[in-house]
Amino acid sequence: MIRILVFALFVLALAAGFAWLADRPGELSIIWQGQRADMSLMVAATLVVSLVAAVMFSWWIVRVVWTSPHSIQRYFRARKRDRGYQALSTGLIAAGAGDAAGARKMLGRTKGLLSADQEPLIHLLEAQAAMIEGRYDDARRKFELMADDPETRELGLRGLYLEARRLGANEAARQYAERAAEKAPQLPWAAEAALEYRSEAGDWDEALKLLGDGRSGSAEEKKTHARRKVVLLTARAAARLDADPKGAREDAQQALKLGETFVPAGLIAAKAYLREDNLRKAAAILEKLWKATAHGDVAKLYVRARSGDSATDRLKRAEKLEAMRPNNAEALHAVAEAALETRDFALARTKAEAAARLSPRESTFLLLADIEDAETGDQGRIRHWMNQALKAPRDPAWTADGITAPEWRAVSPVTGRLDAFEWKTPVSPLDGPVEEGSTAAVDEAIRTLPPLAIESRPATPVEEVAKVETVEVAQKPVVVATVVEAAPVKDVTPETIKEAAVPEEEERPFFGLPDDPGVKEGAVKRDGTSGFRLF
């Protein structure tokens, strides 16, 4: 573009000069070797310009002839280079596609057209072809050569790192990652790998130092950096909690400044305050965290913050949590547990059933079984709730890579991945788990409770005779069938026994209404005999 502009300006200047001469005519006389030549000024200017153009054209012809051998050589060299790069590109594509034969063929053609000293990517193609063919030792040697070359150092180190990970040589992989991170801190894979290895080793100070301040980068990168810093600070706080509660508290509070709803950091800060006998600040942290997350671990620590509290005090603290987050399954569950400790069975049962309606899960049904065991000891009802617990979804837990942990951890013990643990419901081995939040399942479980055990008069013993009782529950007749062991037959008359064939009650699905007033008052006498008439 600039050349075209310069040429246009030159033509315009030349035309302007000729126009200027045309407006000012004149005569020019030249005497040379006794000869006189007369001409106009315009003709003289035209001759001068033509002479200059002829000289320039002649020089161009001479230069082209003089440099033609080099130009021809350069043309064929460029053509050879282009063919080599085309073969290299085709070979890399073949290696990426897993075509070992194609990659090997293109490698041979590339070596014939290009020099490995001029194009380091030939080493990469050779290493990739060796890996596809299963010659891992040759590939590793190629990566080592690339790691020694300043131009391909990062590429070679990454290849060695991936090869070490494939072989399970974690120590070698760690060294390659740290070497790459030292030489090129901008490489994300190297920094992340070194960070994970230091975190897996529990070297939290070095991990935080490697993480840096994270001031540069996009908004998403800054968010990721802040999350990792929260995790590392919380992990260091957990490691320092027993030996240095004050330092653990400082780290946990710094983590809470970056992530206000990060439950593990809040729990560690509260535990540190409790070890310093500062219940007020610990409660303030837990209450703030409870309002934001309603986490089960927060509720447990808040209710049992002081070891010397009575069961009544714990119940009051649980009810305070419920007041902060009404109609919350975790709050209702905490109140039910505390009420069971105070032997307030009515309150415990009411809150546990409400929690089961909001979020049916294993621990809630087990709590109902504990309430039944403590209040009535009825084995039928206890087995009923245990059966519902088997069908219900499992409780949320800290889960990472298919395993669960009782407490949060910063690194997955399976893969070594940082920030892998999440608070979620583990995968249940049972098919068709009950949908969380389904009140119909809990209502049916409560409605189909077996009646309280009722002692009755011994029936006339017969061989394989079914005893049938009708018990009025919630003003609806419910037929309960039991089987009596065989005994010798004595004076069996039609008036004393009616043969009954009551099929075994089929297990009902996990659905229904919640209210169960229980056995009607007066159904069981104080002496233990039934107040109902047999058939």
GROMACS .gro file of C-alpha atoms in nm, residues 121-358:
model
  238
  121LEU     CA    1   0.873  -3.026   1.587
  122ILE     CA    2   1.027  -3.325   1.411
  123HIS     CA    3   1.128  -3.455   1.755
  124LEU     CA    4   0.770  -3.417   1.871
  125LEU     CA    5   0.638  -3.611   1.572
  126GLU     CA    6   0.893  -3.885   1.630
  127ALA     CA    7   0.801  -3.906   1.999
  128GLN     CA    8   0.429  -3.918   1.921
  129ALA     CA    9   0.480  -4.190   1.662
  130ALA     CA   10   0.684  -4.393   1.911
  131MET     CA   11   0.412  -4.361   2.176
  132ILE     CA   12   0.144  -4.475   1.934
  133GLU     CA   13   0.351  -4.779   1.841
  134GLY     CA   14   0.413  -4.861   2.211
  135ARG     CA   15   0.783  -4.774   2.210
  136TYR     CA   16   0.766  -4.569   2.528
  137ASP     CA   17   1.140  -4.582   2.599
  138ASP     CA   18   1.217  -4.422   2.263
  139ALA     CA   19   0.950  -4.159   2.323
  140ARG     CA   20   1.094  -4.081   2.667
  141ARG     CA   21   1.443  -4.037   2.519
  142LYS     CA   22   1.303  -3.795   2.261
  143PHE     CA   23   1.128  -3.596   2.532
  144GLU     CA   24   1.453  -3.581   2.729
  145LEU     CA   25   1.632  -3.439   2.424
  146MET     CA   26   1.355  -3.182   2.386
  147ALA     CA   27   1.380  -3.091   2.755
  148ASP     CA   28   1.752  -3.012   2.707
  149ASP     CA   29   1.678  -2.779   2.416
  150PRO     CA   30   1.582  -2.425   2.528
  151GLU     CA   31   1.336  -2.394   2.240
  152THR     CA   32   1.144  -2.711   2.330
  153ARG     CA   33   1.212  -2.735   2.705
  154GLU     CA   34   0.850  -2.686   2.816
  155LEU     CA   35   0.719  -2.928   2.557
  156GLY     CA   36   0.970  -3.195   2.658
  157LEU     CA   37   0.898  -3.151   3.028
  158ARG     CA   38   0.527  -3.187   2.970
  159GLY     CA   39   0.583  -3.507   2.773
  160LEU     CA   40   0.803  -3.646   3.051
  161TYR     CA   41   0.546  -3.542   3.313
  162LEU     CA   42   0.261  -3.718   3.134
  163GLU     CA   43   0.475  -4.027   3.081
  164ALA     CA   44   0.567  -4.038   3.450
  165ARG     CA   45   0.200  -4.004   3.546
  166ARG     CA   46   0.114  -4.290   3.313
  167LEU     CA   47   0.375  -4.513   3.476
  168GLY     CA   48   0.265  -4.410   3.826
  169ALA     CA   49   0.601  -4.250   3.908
  170ASN     CA   50   0.454  -3.967   4.112
  171GLU     CA   51   0.787  -3.847   4.248
  172ALA     CA   52   0.936  -3.812   3.899
  173ALA     CA   53   0.618  -3.642   3.778
  174ARG     CA   54   0.641  -3.398   4.067
  175GLN     CA   55   1.001  -3.312   3.982
  176TYR     CA   56   0.918  -3.251   3.616
  177ALA     CA   57   0.622  -3.032   3.710
  178GLU     CA   58   0.824  -2.824   3.957
  179ARG     CA   59   1.106  -2.787   3.704
  180ALA     CA   60   0.860  -2.664   3.443
  181ALA     CA   61   0.695  -2.429   3.694
  182GLU     CA   62   1.037  -2.287   3.786
  183LYS     CA   63   1.141  -2.230   3.424
  184ALA     CA   64   0.802  -2.113   3.296
  185PRO     CA   65   0.566  -2.000   3.576
  186GLN     CA   66   0.305  -1.899   3.319
  187LEU     CA   67   0.235  -2.262   3.226
  188PRO     CA   68  -0.101  -2.351   3.387
  189TRP     CA   69  -0.046  -2.729   3.388
  190ALA     CA   70   0.293  -2.698   3.558
  191ALA     CA   71   0.173  -2.458   3.826
  192GLU     CA   72  -0.138  -2.665   3.893
  193ALA     CA   73   0.052  -2.994   3.908
  194ALA     CA   74   0.316  -2.855   4.143
  195LEU     CA   75   0.041  -2.704   4.359
  196GLU     CA   76  -0.141  -3.037   4.382
  197TYR     CA   77   0.174  -3.228   4.472
  198ARG     CA   78   0.265  -2.984   4.746
  199SER     CA   79  -0.089  -2.992   4.875
  200GLU     CA   80  -0.090  -3.372   4.872
  201ALA     CA   81   0.229  -3.366   5.078
  202GLY     CA   82   0.068  -3.124   5.326
  203ASP     CA   83   0.320  -2.848   5.255
  204TRP     CA   84   0.063  -2.570   5.277
  205ASP     CA   85   0.314  -2.286   5.318
  206GLU     CA   86   0.492  -2.374   4.995
  207ALA     CA   87   0.160  -2.430   4.820
  208LEU     CA   88   0.041  -2.082   4.916
  209LYS     CA   89   0.374  -1.936   4.806
  210LEU     CA   90   0.346  -2.111   4.470
  211LEU     CA   91  -0.012  -1.991   4.429
  212GLY     CA   92   0.099  -1.628   4.438
  213ASP     CA   93  -0.121  -1.323   4.475
  214GLY     CA   94  -0.328  -1.373   4.159
  215ARG     CA   95  -0.362  -1.004   4.082
  216SER     CA   96  -0.329  -1.049   3.707
  217GLY     CA   97  -0.561  -1.244   3.481
  218SER     CA   98  -0.923  -1.241   3.382
  219ALA     CA   99  -1.218  -1.229   3.619
  220GLU     CA  100  -1.264  -1.606   3.595
  221GLU     CA  101  -0.896  -1.668   3.671
  222LYS     CA  102  -0.915  -1.438   3.973
  223LYS     CA  103  -1.221  -1.626   4.097
  224THR     CA  104  -1.042  -1.961   4.061
  225HIS     CA  105  -0.737  -1.822   4.238
  226ALA     CA  106  -0.949  -1.695   4.529
  227ARG     CA  107  -1.118  -2.034   4.563
  228ARG     CA  108  -0.786  -2.217   4.574
  229LYS     CA  109  -0.651  -1.975   4.830
  230VAL     CA  110  -0.956  -2.033   5.048
  231VAL     CA  111  -0.901  -2.409   5.028
  232LEU     CA  112  -0.530  -2.385   5.108
  233LEU     CA  113  -0.583  -2.146   5.399
  234THR     CA  114  -0.852  -2.373   5.541
  235ALA     CA  115  -0.629  -2.678   5.505
  236ARG     CA  116  -0.344  -2.502   5.685
  237ALA     CA  117  -0.584  -2.392   5.957
  238ALA     CA  118  -0.702  -2.752   6.004
  239ALA     CA  119  -0.344  -2.870   6.033
  240ARG     CA  120  -0.263  -2.603   6.294
  241LEU     CA  121  -0.582  -2.634   6.499
  242ASP     CA  122  -0.447  -2.872   6.764
  243ALA     CA  123  -0.104  -2.716   6.813
  244ASP     CA  124  -0.177  -2.350   6.738
  245PRO     CA  125  -0.547  -2.257   6.776
  246LYS     CA  126  -0.474  -1.886   6.737
  247GLY     CA  127  -0.288  -1.934   6.409
  248ALA     CA  128  -0.562  -2.168   6.287
  249ARG     CA  129  -0.823  -1.908   6.372
  250GLU     CA  130  -0.636  -1.639   6.179
  251ASP     CA  131  -0.606  -1.859   5.871
  252ALA     CA  132  -0.971  -1.960   5.891
  253GLN     CA  133  -1.087  -1.600   5.926
  254GLN     CA  134  -0.874  -1.498   5.630
  255ALA     CA  135  -1.036  -1.777   5.430
  256LEU     CA  136  -1.381  -1.657   5.538
  257LYS     CA  137  -1.302  -1.309   5.407
  258LEU     CA  138  -1.248  -1.460   5.061
  259GLY     CA  139  -1.534  -1.710   5.085
  260GLU     CA  140  -1.799  -1.615   5.339
  261THR     CA  141  -2.004  -1.934   5.291
  262PHE     CA  142  -1.715  -2.184   5.300
  263VAL     CA  143  -1.835  -2.416   5.575
  264PRO     CA  144  -1.502  -2.589   5.665
  265ALA     CA  145  -1.333  -2.254   5.729
  266GLY     CA  146  -1.620  -2.138   5.950
  267LEU     CA  147  -1.615  -2.463   6.149
  268ILE     CA  148  -1.241  -2.439   6.211
  269ALA     CA  149  -1.269  -2.074   6.318
  270ALA     CA  150  -1.549  -2.164   6.559
  271LYS     CA  151  -1.353  -2.460   6.701
  272ALA     CA  152  -1.053  -2.236   6.753
  273TYR     CA  153  -1.266  -1.984   6.944
  274LEU     CA  154  -1.415  -2.265   7.153
  275ARG     CA  155  -1.067  -2.384   7.246
  276GLU     CA  156  -0.997  -2.031   7.361
  277ASP     CA  157  -1.322  -2.041   7.568
  278ASN     CA  158  -1.475  -1.766   7.358
  279LEU     CA  159  -1.825  -1.905   7.309
  280ARG     CA  160  -1.977  -1.576   7.201
  281LYS     CA  161  -1.759  -1.528   6.893
  282ALA     CA  162  -1.782  -1.896   6.804
  283ALA     CA  163  -2.161  -1.878   6.819
  284ALA     CA  164  -2.161  -1.561   6.609
  285ILE     CA  165  -1.960  -1.732   6.333
  286LEU     CA  166  -2.178  -2.042   6.340
  287GLU     CA  167  -2.503  -1.842   6.337
  288LYS     CA  168  -2.390  -1.638   6.039
  289LEU     CA  169  -2.283  -1.954   5.858
  290TRP     CA  170  -2.608  -2.128   5.950
  291LYS     CA  171  -2.820  -1.847   5.807
  292ALA     CA  172  -2.626  -1.868   5.480
  293THR     CA  173  -2.597  -2.245   5.435
  294ALA     CA  174  -2.805  -2.440   5.695
  295HIS     CA  175  -2.530  -2.701   5.698
  296GLY     CA  176  -2.566  -3.011   5.913
  297ASP     CA  177  -2.214  -2.991   6.055
  298VAL     CA  178  -2.279  -2.632   6.161
  299ALA     CA  179  -2.590  -2.741   6.349
  300LYS     CA  180  -2.405  -3.024   6.528
  301LEU     CA  181  -2.122  -2.798   6.640
  302TYR     CA  182  -2.360  -2.521   6.747
  303VAL     CA  183  -2.580  -2.751   6.956
  304ARG     CA  184  -2.282  -2.918   7.126
  305ALA     CA  185  -2.061  -2.612   7.151
  306ARG     CA  186  -2.010  -2.654   7.526
  307SER     CA  187  -1.938  -2.999   7.660
  308GLY     CA  188  -2.083  -2.914   8.002
  309ASP     CA  189  -2.431  -2.820   7.876
  310SER     CA  190  -2.729  -3.024   7.987
  311ALA     CA  191  -2.969  -3.190   7.744
  312THR     CA  192  -3.217  -2.909   7.806
  313ASP     CA  193  -2.956  -2.647   7.714
  314ARG     CA  194  -2.880  -2.832   7.392
  315LEU     CA  195  -3.251  -2.844   7.310
  316LYS     CA  196  -3.275  -2.467   7.356
  317ARG     CA  197  -2.982  -2.412   7.122
  318ALA     CA  198  -3.138  -2.642   6.862
  319GLU     CA  199  -3.466  -2.456   6.887
  320LYS     CA  200  -3.275  -2.131   6.833
  321LEU     CA  201  -3.140  -2.274   6.509
  322GLU     CA  202  -3.491  -2.368   6.405
  323ALA     CA  203  -3.608  -2.014   6.475
  324MET     CA  204  -3.336  -1.881   6.243
  325ARG     CA  205  -3.425  -2.120   5.961
  326PRO     CA  206  -3.785  -2.239   6.004
  327ASN     CA  207  -3.909  -2.533   5.799
  328ASN     CA  208  -3.556  -2.656   5.745
  329ALA     CA  209  -3.482  -3.028   5.755
  330GLU     CA  210  -3.145  -2.989   5.927
  331ALA     CA  211  -3.292  -2.765   6.200
  332LEU     CA  212  -3.583  -3.003   6.259
  333HIS     CA  213  -3.347  -3.298   6.277
  334ALA     CA  214  -3.127  -3.118   6.533
  335VAL     CA  215  -3.431  -3.034   6.748
  336ALA     CA  216  -3.553  -3.394   6.729
  337GLU     CA  217  -3.216  -3.531   6.842
  338ALA     CA  218  -3.197  -3.284   7.130
  339ALA     CA  219  -3.557  -3.359   7.233
  340LEU     CA  220  -3.482  -3.732   7.236
  341GLU     CA  221  -3.197  -3.668   7.480
  342THR     CA  222  -3.438  -3.481   7.708
  343ARG     CA  223  -3.689  -3.771   7.681
  344ASP     CA  224  -3.947  -3.540   7.525
  345PHE     CA  225  -4.072  -3.810   7.289
  346ALA     CA  226  -4.372  -3.619   7.157
  347LEU     CA  227  -4.160  -3.325   7.045
  348ALA     CA  228  -3.888  -3.552   6.911
  349ARG     CA  229  -4.137  -3.754   6.706
  350THR     CA  230  -4.311  -3.444   6.569
  351LYS     CA  231  -3.989  -3.277   6.460
  352ALA     CA  232  -3.841  -3.596   6.316
  353GLU     CA  233  -4.151  -3.667   6.109
  354ALA     CA  234  -4.153  -3.308   5.983
  355ALA     CA  235  -3.785  -3.339   5.889
  356ALA     CA  236  -3.859  -3.664   5.707
  357ARG     CA  237  -4.132  -3.495   5.506
  358LEU     CA  238  -3.901  -3.211   5.401
   0.00000   0.00000   0.00000
